[in-house]
């Protein structure tokens, strides 16, 4: 199927109109209509109902919408793989969640550039839901993630067990209640165990991005649960202090890849990632 047919279909869905889709695609409206007719002939079903308000999907159109993005993404991915830069044998796309970009992803990028010089590299950082979708669709070869969703066709390998620890800017603080507590939402498992340990706590300041929450605590004072690897430099510098006798929570890190990934490219890169995550190799 001509990939432009799927692109045009998605543009109409996005804009809700053949006219606006033509404007975005910078083609004539007749071209948009002709593409949709061709697509409907290929599929043997009408995809849109045109009305005064624009265009709405038929049941067949709703079904095709589930697959059209994958067609476009696969084509984009194929073009990237074919377009291997001169002097490189392959292209590898790696990614991570925002909170894992530094230092883990950064150290991995440095290792690959040093140890696998024949691999062209693309680096992507995104939110977990989009990232897992991109791995599943083949847009990203390997992603570093916390608590990835298990899906058919994905391989998920444990990299390391991070710890979430309670730290404070107040050297004399002995209990969490003695400080200005900043709640960081580390996901469903953390929420469950946090509520079990602190059932009476109702935080009045919460974040859903670890680096932002940590920056706030460092700038304004207070305490919160953060990844040990993220707070170790601040503990060493005396800016943060572990709160004694407080529970610590497990926060494992995983490498997620497609089961169909090219092992000749992904395999060596994962060797480096595992070594870095275990602390056995300089980045």
Short mmCIF file of C-alpha atoms in Angstrom, two decimals, residues 7-182:
data_model
loop_
_atom_site.label_atom_id
_atom_site.label_comp_id
_atom_site.label_asym_id
_atom_site.label_seq_id
_atom_site.Cartn_x
_atom_site.Cartn_y
_atom_site.Cartn_z
CA UNK A 7 -0.66 9.45 5.98
CA UNK A 8 -3.59 11.18 4.31
CA UNK A 9 -6.06 9.06 6.25
CA UNK A 10 -4.40 10.01 9.56
CA UNK A 11 -4.32 13.68 8.62
CA UNK A 12 -8.07 13.68 7.98
CA UNK A 13 -8.66 11.97 11.33
CA UNK A 14 -6.45 14.54 13.05
CA UNK A 15 -8.08 17.59 11.46
CA UNK A 16 -11.60 16.22 11.09
CA UNK A 17 -11.81 17.59 7.56
CA UNK A 18 -10.71 16.78 4.02
CA UNK A 19 -10.15 20.51 3.42
CA UNK A 20 -7.92 21.05 6.46
CA UNK A 21 -6.04 17.84 5.73
CA UNK A 22 -5.30 19.12 2.20
CA UNK A 23 -4.01 22.39 3.67
CA UNK A 24 -1.69 20.57 6.07
CA UNK A 25 -0.42 18.22 3.38
CA UNK A 26 -0.05 21.12 0.95
CA UNK A 27 -1.98 19.32 -1.78
CA UNK A 28 -5.29 19.94 -3.54
CA UNK A 29 -8.49 18.73 -1.93
CA UNK A 30 -9.13 16.60 -5.00
CA UNK A 31 -5.82 14.82 -4.33
CA UNK A 32 -6.90 14.04 -0.77
CA UNK A 33 -10.25 12.73 -2.00
CA UNK A 34 -8.58 10.60 -4.68
CA UNK A 35 -6.19 9.07 -2.15
CA UNK A 36 -9.04 8.12 0.18
CA UNK A 37 -10.99 6.60 -2.72
CA UNK A 38 -7.93 4.51 -3.62
CA UNK A 39 -7.53 3.44 0.00
CA UNK A 40 -11.19 2.51 0.30
CA UNK A 41 -10.95 0.47 -2.90
CA UNK A 42 -7.92 -1.38 -1.55
CA UNK A 43 -9.68 -2.16 1.72
CA UNK A 44 -13.07 -2.77 0.17
CA UNK A 45 -14.82 -0.61 2.77
CA UNK A 46 -15.80 3.07 3.13
CA UNK A 47 -13.67 4.78 5.77
CA UNK A 48 -15.30 8.19 6.16
CA UNK A 49 -18.75 9.74 6.24
CA UNK A 50 -18.55 13.31 4.96
CA UNK A 51 -20.98 15.85 6.42
CA UNK A 52 -21.32 19.58 6.96
CA UNK A 53 -19.09 19.44 10.03
CA UNK A 54 -16.28 17.66 8.22
CA UNK A 55 -15.62 13.93 8.15
CA UNK A 56 -16.29 11.16 10.65
CA UNK A 57 -15.05 7.58 10.68
CA UNK A 58 -17.16 4.60 9.70
CA UNK A 59 -16.77 1.38 11.73
CA UNK A 60 -14.25 0.19 9.12
CA UNK A 61 -12.44 3.51 9.50
CA UNK A 62 -12.26 3.01 13.27
CA UNK A 63 -10.68 -0.39 12.70
CA UNK A 64 -8.16 0.93 10.19
CA UNK A 65 -7.21 3.70 12.64
CA UNK A 66 -5.87 1.02 14.95
CA UNK A 67 -3.33 -0.04 12.31
CA UNK A 68 -2.56 3.03 10.19
CA UNK A 69 -0.04 4.60 12.66
CA UNK A 70 1.93 1.36 12.68
CA UNK A 71 2.13 1.39 8.86
CA UNK A 72 3.53 4.93 8.89
CA UNK A 73 5.94 4.25 11.76
CA UNK A 74 7.22 1.07 10.17
CA UNK A 75 7.89 2.93 6.93
CA UNK A 76 9.73 5.69 8.79
CA UNK A 77 11.74 3.09 10.68
CA UNK A 78 12.59 1.24 7.45
CA UNK A 79 13.79 4.46 5.82
CA UNK A 80 16.01 5.15 8.82
CA UNK A 81 17.50 1.66 8.72
CA UNK A 82 18.15 1.82 5.00
CA UNK A 83 19.78 5.24 5.32
CA UNK A 84 22.90 3.97 7.12
CA UNK A 85 25.57 6.70 7.18
CA UNK A 86 28.78 6.10 5.27
CA UNK A 87 31.32 4.15 7.29
CA UNK A 88 28.70 2.57 9.59
CA UNK A 89 27.27 -0.95 9.31
CA UNK A 90 23.93 -0.30 11.03
CA UNK A 91 21.74 2.19 12.85
CA UNK A 92 20.72 1.65 16.48
CA UNK A 93 17.96 3.65 18.16
CA UNK A 94 18.07 3.64 21.96
CA UNK A 95 15.88 5.45 24.44
CA UNK A 96 14.98 5.94 28.06
CA UNK A 97 12.52 7.54 30.39
CA UNK A 98 13.37 11.13 31.35
CA UNK A 99 14.56 10.19 34.85
CA UNK A 100 17.02 7.63 33.44
CA UNK A 101 18.55 9.92 30.83
CA UNK A 102 21.31 11.00 33.19
CA UNK A 103 23.56 9.39 34.00
CA UNK A 104 22.61 5.91 32.75
CA UNK A 105 21.51 6.69 29.18
CA UNK A 106 24.25 9.28 28.76
CA UNK A 107 26.92 6.83 29.95
CA UNK A 108 25.54 4.19 27.60
CA UNK A 109 25.70 6.57 24.63
CA UNK A 110 29.33 7.36 25.46
CA UNK A 111 30.16 3.66 25.74
CA UNK A 112 28.56 2.82 22.39
CA UNK A 113 30.34 5.65 20.61
CA UNK A 114 33.66 4.49 22.04
CA UNK A 115 33.23 0.71 21.84
CA UNK A 116 31.01 0.27 18.77
CA UNK A 117 32.29 2.91 16.35
CA UNK A 118 30.70 1.17 13.34
CA UNK A 119 27.19 1.76 14.72
CA UNK A 120 25.27 4.96 13.92
CA UNK A 121 23.27 5.99 16.95
CA UNK A 122 19.93 7.71 17.50
CA UNK A 123 18.94 8.65 21.04
CA UNK A 124 15.38 9.24 22.19
CA UNK A 125 13.91 10.29 25.56
CA UNK A 126 10.17 10.08 26.19
CA UNK A 127 7.42 9.33 28.70
CA UNK A 128 6.95 5.63 29.59
CA UNK A 129 3.70 4.99 27.70
CA UNK A 130 4.96 6.47 24.44
CA UNK A 131 8.34 4.81 24.86
CA UNK A 132 6.93 1.30 25.22
CA UNK A 133 4.73 1.90 22.17
CA UNK A 134 7.78 2.96 20.16
CA UNK A 135 9.68 -0.19 21.14
CA UNK A 136 6.67 -2.35 20.29
CA UNK A 137 6.33 -0.68 16.88
CA UNK A 138 10.05 -0.89 16.10
CA UNK A 139 10.78 2.84 16.20
CA UNK A 140 13.12 2.30 19.16
CA UNK A 141 15.37 -0.76 19.33
CA UNK A 142 16.09 -0.76 23.07
CA UNK A 143 14.71 1.37 25.89
CA UNK A 144 15.70 1.72 29.54
CA UNK A 145 12.59 1.83 31.70
CA UNK A 146 11.07 1.40 35.12
CA UNK A 147 8.10 -1.00 35.41
CA UNK A 148 7.52 -1.59 31.67
CA UNK A 149 4.26 -3.11 30.49
CA UNK A 150 4.55 -6.75 29.46
CA UNK A 151 3.39 -7.24 25.88
CA UNK A 152 3.67 -10.04 23.34
CA UNK A 153 6.73 -9.62 21.16
CA UNK A 154 8.80 -7.73 23.75
CA UNK A 155 11.83 -8.96 25.68
CA UNK A 156 12.23 -7.41 29.12
CA UNK A 157 15.49 -7.94 31.05
CA UNK A 158 16.30 -6.75 34.56
CA UNK A 159 19.30 -4.42 34.57
CA UNK A 160 19.62 -3.40 38.19
CA UNK A 161 17.75 -2.85 41.42
CA UNK A 162 17.62 0.84 42.23
CA UNK A 163 16.70 1.93 45.76
CA UNK A 164 14.38 4.78 46.65
CA UNK A 165 15.69 6.36 49.84
CA UNK A 166 14.43 9.16 52.06
CA UNK A 167 16.82 12.13 52.10
CA UNK A 168 16.61 15.55 53.65
CA UNK A 169 18.41 18.87 53.57
CA UNK A 170 18.12 19.03 57.38
CA UNK A 171 21.13 17.29 58.89
CA UNK A 172 19.40 16.94 62.26
CA UNK A 173 16.20 15.37 60.96
CA UNK A 174 15.57 11.96 62.48
CA UNK A 175 12.03 11.35 61.25
CA UNK A 176 10.22 12.09 58.02
CA UNK A 177 7.60 14.14 59.90
CA UNK A 178 10.30 16.48 61.17
CA UNK A 179 10.95 17.86 57.70
CA UNK A 180 9.04 19.57 54.90
CA UNK A 181 8.09 16.44 53.02
CA UNK A 182 7.89 16.50 49.22
#
